[in-house]
């Protein structure tokens, strides 16, 4: 047997060693994809606040928001202190024979922050697991008397068999077995929603047990209108359909409010799902919160009290961390900061759009999370596709992906700023700050994009392609 790598030795692995291990034991194709970018050829040593400290000694400004996880920034001191305090006291992590004070406190805090009677919470590990649990609860509420769930044509709810069944994102690009009786409607379209409801109504009986939707679509940076959300709520009330809001990504003040749907007065779902920044950037925890009415009818009985459970439900340190993360968000006034950041982003991004009308079309987003959209047609670059390997040349929106990828690569290489790109549909260049960032760092990042675009798209793309396919 080969010698096991110790925890200390894992810290000291160099880049080449990590690549070798990935190729043998993790995913060799992922190594190839990530190494297209300069950050994919380096390792992180540590992280704090808005910064990544690289093993090569460089300091990188992280403008990815941890892909939704880092509302609090990297390693917020209060969160670290809370976890150390928990560990030093030898607190119990998990044991189903006892009630958990941490589950109780976290559930109370969420109920205090949420509207109406969203009172009953269940804590799991991933966003997909939270959505899976919400769908199960909605189905159980109707005791199998209704068979259909609706989702929108713009949706990302997870990659499990169940959540992938209601995910329309092209990121799930393989047909797996799915849950039965799913149907879709056009995102943010009242007419399309009503048509989908009508399709699933037979002899005046609606067969829909749930509708799941993202009030803010993190994948596309599109947002449901107030009119649509209120209409959706009214139809669900009228037809006794469980309304599920997926706020796995958009929660924790990223788009201005605690959860995005709270921008609309007198609106709340029957079940709300959350994850990402819920754990303060250090805890792998997700959850769903239901109304008393939905929970009571679904699970609040001796027969069904444990119908939905998992080994790591309510893991001690994870809940303890989430309690601290929520208190930090309130104490440090994340809601007020998000409104201020929103104005900074919008002002600077509009200046960028106005400066490069031949390259950029628009921006979209809210609070701390935005995307910049590029023109899809650049005739001078079409010939590049013919020079690439055939499998790659067939990639949808290839030129657009290369353009945005080249900007991400150059901003990192030239300015030590990490951005990210949505690789589906319109491929926006994405930029997201945590609340550990300040106004100057947001401005610095958008100015870096400006500087890179001034080089010209041809120059950027040529450099990116040459680095990728001649290395």
Short mmCIF file of C-alpha atoms in Angstrom, two decimals:
data_model
loop_
_atom_site.label_atom_id
_atom_site.label_comp_id
_atom_site.label_asym_id
_atom_site.label_seq_id
_atom_site.Cartn_x
_atom_site.Cartn_y
_atom_site.Cartn_z
CA UNK A 1 0.00 0.00 0.00
CA UNK A 2 1.24 3.49 -0.85
CA UNK A 3 2.06 5.76 2.06
CA UNK A 4 -0.87 7.94 3.13
CA UNK A 5 -0.48 11.70 2.79
CA UNK A 6 -0.78 13.39 6.18
CA UNK A 7 -2.82 16.56 6.75
CA UNK A 8 0.42 18.56 7.21
CA UNK A 9 1.89 17.10 4.03
CA UNK A 10 -1.26 18.05 2.10
CA UNK A 11 -0.65 21.71 3.01
CA UNK A 12 2.85 21.53 1.56
CA UNK A 13 1.99 19.95 -1.81
CA UNK A 14 3.27 22.01 -4.74
CA UNK A 15 1.30 22.73 -7.91
CA UNK A 16 2.79 19.92 -9.99
CA UNK A 17 2.07 17.38 -7.28
CA UNK A 18 -1.54 18.55 -7.00
CA UNK A 19 -2.00 18.33 -10.77
CA UNK A 20 -0.58 14.80 -10.81
CA UNK A 21 -2.94 13.71 -8.02
CA UNK A 22 -5.94 15.34 -9.73
CA UNK A 23 -5.18 13.58 -13.00
CA UNK A 24 -4.90 10.21 -11.28
CA UNK A 25 -7.61 10.43 -8.64
CA UNK A 26 -9.96 13.36 -9.25
CA UNK A 27 -10.66 14.62 -12.78
CA UNK A 28 -8.03 15.09 -15.48
CA UNK A 29 -10.39 16.98 -17.81
CA UNK A 30 -11.12 19.52 -15.07
CA UNK A 31 -7.39 20.16 -14.77
CA UNK A 32 -7.23 20.84 -18.50
CA UNK A 33 -10.20 23.23 -18.41
CA UNK A 34 -9.00 25.18 -15.39
CA UNK A 35 -5.43 25.47 -16.66
CA UNK A 36 -6.77 27.55 -19.57
CA UNK A 37 -6.64 30.42 -17.08
CA UNK A 38 -3.61 31.74 -15.19
CA UNK A 39 -5.33 31.19 -11.83
CA UNK A 40 -5.75 27.54 -12.80
CA UNK A 41 -1.96 27.21 -12.80
CA UNK A 42 -1.47 28.45 -9.22
CA UNK A 43 -2.41 27.38 -5.67
CA UNK A 44 -3.90 29.39 -2.81
CA UNK A 45 -1.99 29.47 0.46
CA UNK A 46 -4.55 31.35 2.60
CA UNK A 47 -7.41 33.83 2.39
CA UNK A 48 -8.68 36.75 4.42
CA UNK A 49 -11.45 39.28 3.82
CA UNK A 50 -11.51 40.17 0.11
CA UNK A 51 -8.08 38.66 -0.66
CA UNK A 52 -6.47 35.37 -1.65
CA UNK A 53 -2.83 34.89 -0.67
CA UNK A 54 -1.16 32.69 -3.28
CA UNK A 55 1.63 30.19 -2.70
CA UNK A 56 3.81 32.20 -5.08
CA UNK A 57 3.56 35.22 -2.76
CA UNK A 58 1.07 37.22 -4.85
CA UNK A 59 -2.05 38.78 -3.33
CA UNK A 60 -5.24 38.43 -5.41
CA UNK A 61 -8.43 40.44 -5.03
CA UNK A 62 -11.32 37.97 -5.08
CA UNK A 63 -14.30 39.43 -6.97
CA UNK A 64 -16.20 36.16 -7.38
CA UNK A 65 -18.11 36.24 -4.10
CA UNK A 66 -17.03 32.62 -3.75
CA UNK A 67 -19.72 31.79 -6.35
CA UNK A 68 -22.35 32.83 -3.83
CA UNK A 69 -20.68 31.57 -0.64
CA UNK A 70 -18.73 34.59 0.58
CA UNK A 71 -21.11 37.34 1.66
CA UNK A 72 -18.91 37.63 4.76
CA UNK A 73 -15.61 37.46 2.86
CA UNK A 74 -12.89 34.92 3.54
CA UNK A 75 -12.39 33.83 7.15
CA UNK A 76 -14.34 36.55 8.93
CA UNK A 77 -12.73 36.89 12.37
CA UNK A 78 -15.97 36.51 14.31
CA UNK A 79 -16.81 33.33 12.43
CA UNK A 80 -13.35 31.86 13.01
CA UNK A 81 -13.55 32.80 16.69
CA UNK A 82 -16.96 31.15 17.01
CA UNK A 83 -15.75 27.90 15.48
CA UNK A 84 -12.65 27.82 17.69
CA UNK A 85 -14.83 28.50 20.74
CA UNK A 86 -17.10 25.61 19.81
CA UNK A 87 -14.17 23.24 19.28
CA UNK A 88 -12.29 24.25 22.43
CA UNK A 89 -15.32 23.43 24.55
CA UNK A 90 -15.60 19.91 23.04
CA UNK A 91 -19.16 20.60 22.00
CA UNK A 92 -21.18 17.70 20.59
CA UNK A 93 -21.58 17.70 16.83
CA UNK A 94 -24.34 15.16 16.17
CA UNK A 95 -26.54 12.80 18.13
CA UNK A 96 -30.18 12.18 17.30
CA UNK A 97 -31.00 11.03 20.85
CA UNK A 98 -30.81 14.63 22.10
CA UNK A 99 -32.36 17.92 21.10
CA UNK A 100 -29.92 20.51 19.75
CA UNK A 101 -29.77 23.99 21.21
CA UNK A 102 -28.04 25.12 18.00
CA UNK A 103 -30.81 23.88 15.71
CA UNK A 104 -33.36 25.53 18.01
CA UNK A 105 -31.54 28.88 18.07
CA UNK A 106 -30.87 28.98 14.33
CA UNK A 107 -34.49 28.13 13.52
CA UNK A 108 -35.67 30.88 15.86
CA UNK A 109 -33.35 33.43 14.25
CA UNK A 110 -34.57 32.63 10.75
CA UNK A 111 -38.21 32.87 11.82
CA UNK A 112 -37.45 36.27 13.39
CA UNK A 113 -35.93 37.55 10.14
CA UNK A 114 -38.51 36.11 7.74
CA UNK A 115 -42.05 37.38 7.01
CA UNK A 116 -45.41 35.87 7.91
CA UNK A 117 -45.34 32.38 9.38
CA UNK A 118 -42.18 31.00 7.76
CA UNK A 119 -41.29 29.39 11.05
CA UNK A 120 -40.20 25.77 10.69
CA UNK A 121 -36.69 24.98 9.39
CA UNK A 122 -34.70 21.91 8.40
CA UNK A 123 -30.93 22.08 7.96
CA UNK A 124 -29.05 20.02 5.40
CA UNK A 125 -25.72 20.34 3.58
CA UNK A 126 -26.09 21.52 -0.02
CA UNK A 127 -28.46 23.74 -1.93
CA UNK A 128 -29.61 20.80 -4.02
CA UNK A 129 -30.45 18.89 -0.84
CA UNK A 130 -32.47 21.84 0.45
CA UNK A 131 -34.45 22.02 -2.80
CA UNK A 132 -34.92 18.26 -2.81
CA UNK A 133 -36.35 18.44 0.71
CA UNK A 134 -38.66 21.31 -0.23
CA UNK A 135 -40.03 19.39 -3.22
CA UNK A 136 -40.63 16.30 -1.08
CA UNK A 137 -42.47 18.37 1.54
CA UNK A 138 -44.67 19.96 -1.13
CA UNK A 139 -45.57 16.56 -2.57
CA UNK A 140 -46.29 15.12 0.89
CA UNK A 141 -48.50 18.12 1.72
CA UNK A 142 -50.93 16.95 -0.95
CA UNK A 143 -50.53 13.29 0.07
CA UNK A 144 -49.97 12.26 -3.55
CA UNK A 145 -53.29 13.65 -4.76
CA UNK A 146 -51.43 16.01 -7.13
CA UNK A 147 -48.65 14.76 -9.41
CA UNK A 148 -47.09 17.71 -11.27
CA UNK A 149 -44.42 20.27 -10.39
CA UNK A 150 -43.78 23.39 -12.48
CA UNK A 151 -40.46 25.14 -12.95
CA UNK A 152 -39.32 27.94 -15.22
CA UNK A 153 -37.32 27.64 -18.43
CA UNK A 154 -34.57 29.65 -16.70
CA UNK A 155 -33.72 27.68 -13.60
CA UNK A 156 -30.92 26.05 -11.69
CA UNK A 157 -32.04 24.06 -8.66
CA UNK A 158 -29.29 21.45 -8.38
CA UNK A 159 -27.69 18.39 -9.94
CA UNK A 160 -29.28 15.54 -8.00
CA UNK A 161 -31.72 13.39 -9.97
CA UNK A 162 -34.65 15.19 -8.37
CA UNK A 163 -33.44 18.79 -8.60
CA UNK A 164 -31.97 18.28 -12.07
CA UNK A 165 -35.49 17.28 -13.16
CA UNK A 166 -36.65 20.85 -12.50
CA UNK A 167 -33.45 22.52 -13.73
CA UNK A 168 -33.54 23.99 -17.21
CA UNK A 169 -29.93 25.23 -17.21
CA UNK A 170 -27.73 23.88 -19.99
CA UNK A 171 -25.14 23.17 -17.31
CA UNK A 172 -27.05 19.93 -16.77
CA UNK A 173 -26.30 18.69 -20.27
CA UNK A 174 -27.02 14.98 -19.96
CA UNK A 175 -30.39 13.26 -19.72
CA UNK A 176 -30.51 11.39 -16.42
CA UNK A 177 -33.58 9.60 -15.02
CA UNK A 178 -35.92 12.19 -13.53
CA UNK A 179 -38.88 12.58 -11.26
CA UNK A 180 -42.16 12.24 -13.14
CA UNK A 181 -44.63 14.90 -14.21
CA UNK A 182 -42.58 18.06 -14.56
CA UNK A 183 -43.60 20.98 -16.76
CA UNK A 184 -42.17 24.43 -17.40
CA UNK A 185 -43.15 28.00 -18.13
CA UNK A 186 -41.23 31.01 -19.43
CA UNK A 187 -39.36 32.86 -16.69
CA UNK A 188 -41.14 36.00 -15.51
CA UNK A 189 -44.05 35.51 -17.96
CA UNK A 190 -47.55 35.68 -16.50
CA UNK A 191 -49.12 34.40 -19.73
CA UNK A 192 -46.78 31.43 -19.95
CA UNK A 193 -47.35 30.57 -16.29
CA UNK A 194 -51.12 30.64 -16.73
CA UNK A 195 -50.85 28.48 -19.86
CA UNK A 196 -48.78 25.90 -17.96
CA UNK A 197 -51.34 25.85 -15.15
CA UNK A 198 -54.14 25.39 -17.68
CA UNK A 199 -52.28 22.51 -19.37
CA UNK A 200 -52.18 20.72 -16.05
CA UNK A 201 -55.81 21.32 -15.13
CA UNK A 202 -58.25 18.54 -16.06
CA UNK A 203 -61.99 18.77 -15.44
CA UNK A 204 -61.41 21.89 -13.35
CA UNK A 205 -58.94 20.01 -11.10
CA UNK A 206 -55.43 21.42 -10.96
CA UNK A 207 -52.83 18.63 -10.81
CA UNK A 208 -49.92 20.86 -9.71
CA UNK A 209 -48.54 20.23 -6.23
CA UNK A 210 -45.71 22.80 -6.38
CA UNK A 211 -44.15 25.60 -8.38
CA UNK A 212 -40.44 26.27 -7.81
CA UNK A 213 -38.79 29.45 -9.03
CA UNK A 214 -35.76 31.66 -8.39
CA UNK A 215 -36.99 35.24 -7.81
CA UNK A 216 -33.46 36.24 -8.89
CA UNK A 217 -31.75 33.91 -11.36
CA UNK A 218 -28.09 33.80 -10.37
CA UNK A 219 -27.13 31.98 -13.57
CA UNK A 220 -28.54 34.62 -15.91
CA UNK A 221 -28.76 37.67 -13.59
CA UNK A 222 -32.43 38.08 -14.51
CA UNK A 223 -35.05 38.97 -11.92
CA UNK A 224 -38.77 38.25 -11.67
CA UNK A 225 -40.89 41.39 -11.68
CA UNK A 226 -43.01 42.35 -8.71
CA UNK A 227 -46.11 41.92 -10.87
CA UNK A 228 -45.13 38.36 -11.82
CA UNK A 229 -44.29 37.30 -8.27
CA UNK A 230 -47.57 38.62 -6.85
CA UNK A 231 -49.53 36.95 -9.65
CA UNK A 232 -47.68 33.70 -8.98
CA UNK A 233 -48.51 33.93 -5.27
CA UNK A 234 -52.18 34.61 -6.03
CA UNK A 235 -52.48 31.65 -8.42
CA UNK A 236 -50.85 29.33 -5.89
CA UNK A 237 -53.30 30.51 -3.20
CA UNK A 238 -56.24 30.13 -5.56
CA UNK A 239 -55.32 26.57 -6.63
CA UNK A 240 -53.73 25.29 -3.41
CA UNK A 241 -50.27 24.97 -4.97
CA UNK A 242 -47.18 25.03 -2.76
CA UNK A 243 -44.93 27.93 -3.79
CA UNK A 244 -41.20 27.29 -3.37
CA UNK A 245 -38.72 30.14 -3.69
CA UNK A 246 -35.18 28.95 -4.36
CA UNK A 247 -32.86 31.55 -2.85
CA UNK A 248 -29.86 29.27 -2.45
CA UNK A 249 -27.62 31.78 -4.24
CA UNK A 250 -29.44 35.08 -3.89
CA UNK A 251 -29.96 35.02 -0.11
CA UNK A 252 -28.02 36.80 2.61
CA UNK A 253 -28.34 40.35 1.30
CA UNK A 254 -26.46 39.74 -1.97
CA UNK A 255 -29.17 41.48 -3.96
CA UNK A 256 -30.11 44.02 -1.28
CA UNK A 257 -32.58 42.33 1.04
CA UNK A 258 -32.12 39.35 3.37
CA UNK A 259 -33.71 37.30 0.58
CA UNK A 260 -34.51 38.70 -2.83
CA UNK A 261 -38.28 38.08 -2.64
CA UNK A 262 -38.48 40.45 0.35
CA UNK A 263 -38.17 43.44 -1.99
CA UNK A 264 -41.89 42.85 -2.71
CA UNK A 265 -44.33 43.85 0.02
CA UNK A 266 -46.87 41.30 1.24
CA UNK A 267 -45.11 38.42 -0.52
CA UNK A 268 -43.75 35.18 0.89
CA UNK A 269 -43.48 31.58 -0.32
CA UNK A 270 -44.77 28.46 1.36
CA UNK A 271 -41.23 27.08 1.44
CA UNK A 272 -37.96 29.00 1.15
CA UNK A 273 -34.61 27.31 0.37
CA UNK A 274 -31.17 28.69 1.26
CA UNK A 275 -27.47 27.73 1.26
CA UNK A 276 -24.24 29.35 -0.01
CA UNK A 277 -23.53 32.30 2.37
CA UNK A 278 -25.82 30.75 5.00
CA UNK A 279 -22.69 29.18 6.52
CA UNK A 280 -20.62 32.35 6.57
CA UNK A 281 -18.09 30.98 4.10
CA UNK A 282 -16.83 28.33 6.56
CA UNK A 283 -19.77 26.01 7.14
CA UNK A 284 -21.30 23.52 4.71
CA UNK A 285 -24.92 24.09 5.61
CA UNK A 286 -28.17 24.67 3.76
CA UNK A 287 -31.78 24.75 4.81
CA UNK A 288 -35.41 25.13 3.93
CA UNK A 289 -38.00 26.99 5.96
CA UNK A 290 -41.71 26.26 5.66
CA UNK A 291 -44.89 27.81 6.95
CA UNK A 292 -46.58 26.19 9.93
CA UNK A 293 -49.48 25.16 7.70
CA UNK A 294 -47.29 23.28 5.24
CA UNK A 295 -45.09 21.64 7.85
CA UNK A 296 -47.98 20.58 10.08
CA UNK A 297 -49.86 18.85 7.28
CA UNK A 298 -46.74 17.26 5.79
CA UNK A 299 -44.66 15.96 8.71
CA UNK A 300 -46.02 17.05 12.08
CA UNK A 301 -47.30 13.66 13.23
CA UNK A 302 -45.77 10.61 14.98
CA UNK A 303 -45.97 8.61 11.76
CA UNK A 304 -44.12 11.13 9.58
CA UNK A 305 -41.90 13.09 11.99
CA UNK A 306 -38.76 11.35 10.62
CA UNK A 307 -39.89 10.90 7.03
CA UNK A 308 -37.25 13.41 5.93
CA UNK A 309 -33.93 13.14 7.76
CA UNK A 310 -30.19 12.76 7.24
CA UNK A 311 -27.10 11.83 9.24
CA UNK A 312 -25.69 15.34 9.21
CA UNK A 313 -28.96 17.15 9.86
CA UNK A 314 -28.28 19.95 12.32
CA UNK A 315 -24.55 19.25 12.63
CA UNK A 316 -23.45 21.20 15.71
CA UNK A 317 -20.58 23.37 14.51
CA UNK A 318 -22.29 24.06 11.20
CA UNK A 319 -25.41 25.44 12.92
CA UNK A 320 -23.29 27.33 15.45
CA UNK A 321 -21.41 28.98 12.58
CA UNK A 322 -24.64 29.87 10.78
CA UNK A 323 -25.97 31.50 13.95
CA UNK A 324 -22.88 33.71 14.13
CA UNK A 325 -23.01 34.46 10.39
CA UNK A 326 -26.57 35.77 10.64
CA UNK A 327 -25.75 37.92 13.66
CA UNK A 328 -22.77 39.40 11.80
CA UNK A 329 -24.96 40.29 8.83
CA UNK A 330 -27.34 42.19 11.12
CA UNK A 331 -24.65 43.81 13.29
CA UNK A 332 -22.60 44.98 10.30
CA UNK A 333 -25.67 46.29 8.45
CA UNK A 334 -25.36 44.23 5.28
CA UNK A 335 -28.71 45.47 3.98
CA UNK A 336 -27.58 49.10 4.07
CA UNK A 337 -24.20 48.24 2.56
CA UNK A 338 -25.85 46.33 -0.29
CA UNK A 339 -27.89 49.40 -1.27
CA UNK A 340 -24.73 51.52 -1.34
CA UNK A 341 -22.72 48.95 -3.31
CA UNK A 342 -25.61 48.67 -5.77
CA UNK A 343 -25.25 52.33 -6.72
CA UNK A 344 -21.45 52.07 -7.04
CA UNK A 345 -21.72 49.09 -9.38
CA UNK A 346 -24.44 50.60 -11.53
CA UNK A 347 -22.64 53.92 -11.95
CA UNK A 348 -19.29 52.35 -12.86
CA UNK A 349 -20.72 49.63 -15.10
CA UNK A 350 -22.82 52.09 -17.07
CA UNK A 351 -19.69 54.14 -17.66
CA UNK A 352 -18.03 50.98 -18.97
CA UNK A 353 -20.96 50.19 -21.30
CA UNK A 354 -20.93 53.74 -22.64
CA UNK A 355 -17.18 53.60 -23.29
CA UNK A 356 -17.24 50.30 -25.23
CA UNK A 357 -20.52 50.24 -27.23
CA UNK A 358 -18.91 48.10 -29.95
CA UNK A 359 -17.99 45.38 -27.44
CA UNK A 360 -20.52 45.53 -24.59
CA UNK A 361 -24.32 45.57 -24.70
CA UNK A 362 -25.58 45.90 -21.13
CA UNK A 363 -25.17 44.96 -17.49
CA UNK A 364 -27.53 43.31 -15.03
CA UNK A 365 -27.58 42.54 -11.33
CA UNK A 366 -28.36 43.90 -7.91
CA UNK A 367 -26.65 44.66 -4.61
CA UNK A 368 -23.25 42.97 -4.62
CA UNK A 369 -23.65 40.76 -7.71
CA UNK A 370 -23.53 41.92 -11.35
CA UNK A 371 -22.76 40.73 -14.83
CA UNK A 372 -21.61 42.50 -17.99
CA UNK A 373 -22.88 41.23 -21.35
CA UNK A 374 -20.82 41.23 -24.55
CA UNK A 375 -21.93 41.44 -28.16
CA UNK A 376 -22.37 37.93 -29.57
CA UNK A 377 -21.09 38.56 -33.10
CA UNK A 378 -17.51 39.50 -33.87
CA UNK A 379 -16.98 38.65 -37.54
CA UNK A 380 -13.24 39.27 -37.31
CA UNK A 381 -12.96 36.41 -34.82
CA UNK A 382 -15.03 33.75 -36.59
CA UNK A 383 -11.96 32.36 -38.35
CA UNK A 384 -10.42 31.47 -34.98
CA UNK A 385 -12.92 28.65 -34.51
CA UNK A 386 -11.54 26.91 -37.60
CA UNK A 387 -8.11 26.70 -35.99
CA UNK A 388 -9.33 24.94 -32.86
CA UNK A 389 -9.73 21.17 -32.30
CA UNK A 390 -12.99 19.95 -33.85
CA UNK A 391 -14.66 18.98 -30.56
CA UNK A 392 -13.99 22.43 -29.11
CA UNK A 393 -14.96 24.26 -32.31
CA UNK A 394 -18.47 22.79 -32.03
CA UNK A 395 -19.02 24.36 -28.60
CA UNK A 396 -22.12 26.55 -28.40
CA UNK A 397 -21.33 30.29 -28.26
CA UNK A 398 -17.65 29.41 -28.58
CA UNK A 399 -16.42 32.85 -29.70
CA UNK A 400 -18.35 34.59 -26.93
CA UNK A 401 -16.93 32.20 -24.32
CA UNK A 402 -13.40 32.78 -25.61
CA UNK A 403 -13.87 36.57 -25.54
CA UNK A 404 -15.16 36.67 -21.97
CA UNK A 405 -12.62 34.07 -20.88
CA UNK A 406 -9.81 36.14 -22.36
CA UNK A 407 -10.95 39.18 -20.33
CA UNK A 408 -11.09 37.14 -17.11
CA UNK A 409 -7.60 35.76 -17.81
CA UNK A 410 -6.07 39.15 -18.61
CA UNK A 411 -7.64 40.94 -15.62
CA UNK A 412 -6.16 38.26 -13.39
CA UNK A 413 -2.75 38.22 -15.04
CA UNK A 414 -2.37 41.99 -15.31
CA UNK A 415 -4.16 43.22 -12.18
CA UNK A 416 -4.29 40.24 -9.78
CA UNK A 417 -8.09 40.43 -9.70
CA UNK A 418 -10.21 37.29 -9.94
CA UNK A 419 -13.50 37.55 -11.87
CA UNK A 420 -15.65 34.74 -13.23
CA UNK A 421 -17.77 33.91 -16.24
CA UNK A 422 -21.15 32.30 -16.76
CA UNK A 423 -20.49 29.65 -19.38
CA UNK A 424 -24.10 29.19 -20.51
CA UNK A 425 -26.38 31.21 -22.77
CA UNK A 426 -25.20 34.86 -22.80
CA UNK A 427 -21.90 34.12 -20.99
CA UNK A 428 -21.80 37.26 -18.85
CA UNK A 429 -18.59 38.46 -17.28
CA UNK A 430 -19.51 38.24 -13.60
CA UNK A 431 -18.28 40.40 -10.75
CA UNK A 432 -19.35 39.99 -7.13
CA UNK A 433 -18.08 41.51 -3.92
CA UNK A 434 -18.46 40.36 -0.36
CA UNK A 435 -19.27 42.75 2.48
CA UNK A 436 -15.59 42.64 3.37
CA UNK A 437 -14.97 44.74 0.25
CA UNK A 438 -15.27 48.50 0.20
CA UNK A 439 -16.18 50.98 -2.50
CA UNK A 440 -12.56 51.44 -3.60
CA UNK A 441 -12.12 47.74 -4.38
CA UNK A 442 -15.28 47.64 -6.50
CA UNK A 443 -14.09 50.69 -8.45
CA UNK A 444 -10.60 49.19 -8.79
CA UNK A 445 -12.02 46.00 -10.28
CA UNK A 446 -14.21 47.72 -12.85
CA UNK A 447 -11.34 50.04 -13.78
CA UNK A 448 -9.22 46.91 -14.35
CA UNK A 449 -11.84 45.60 -16.80
CA UNK A 450 -11.73 48.98 -18.54
CA UNK A 451 -7.95 48.81 -18.80
CA UNK A 452 -8.01 45.31 -20.27
CA UNK A 453 -10.76 46.11 -22.80
CA UNK A 454 -8.71 49.08 -24.01
CA UNK A 455 -6.20 46.56 -25.41
CA UNK A 456 -8.77 45.45 -27.98
CA UNK A 457 -10.65 42.17 -28.31
CA UNK A 458 -8.38 40.82 -31.07
CA UNK A 459 -5.30 41.23 -28.89
CA UNK A 460 -6.96 39.65 -25.85
CA UNK A 461 -8.39 36.67 -27.72
CA UNK A 462 -5.19 35.99 -29.64
CA UNK A 463 -3.17 35.91 -26.44
CA UNK A 464 -5.69 33.68 -24.68
CA UNK A 465 -5.94 31.17 -27.53
CA UNK A 466 -2.18 31.02 -28.03
CA UNK A 467 -1.61 30.42 -24.31
CA UNK A 468 -4.25 27.72 -24.23
CA UNK A 469 -3.46 25.73 -27.34
CA UNK A 470 0.29 26.11 -27.63
CA UNK A 471 1.21 25.45 -23.99
#
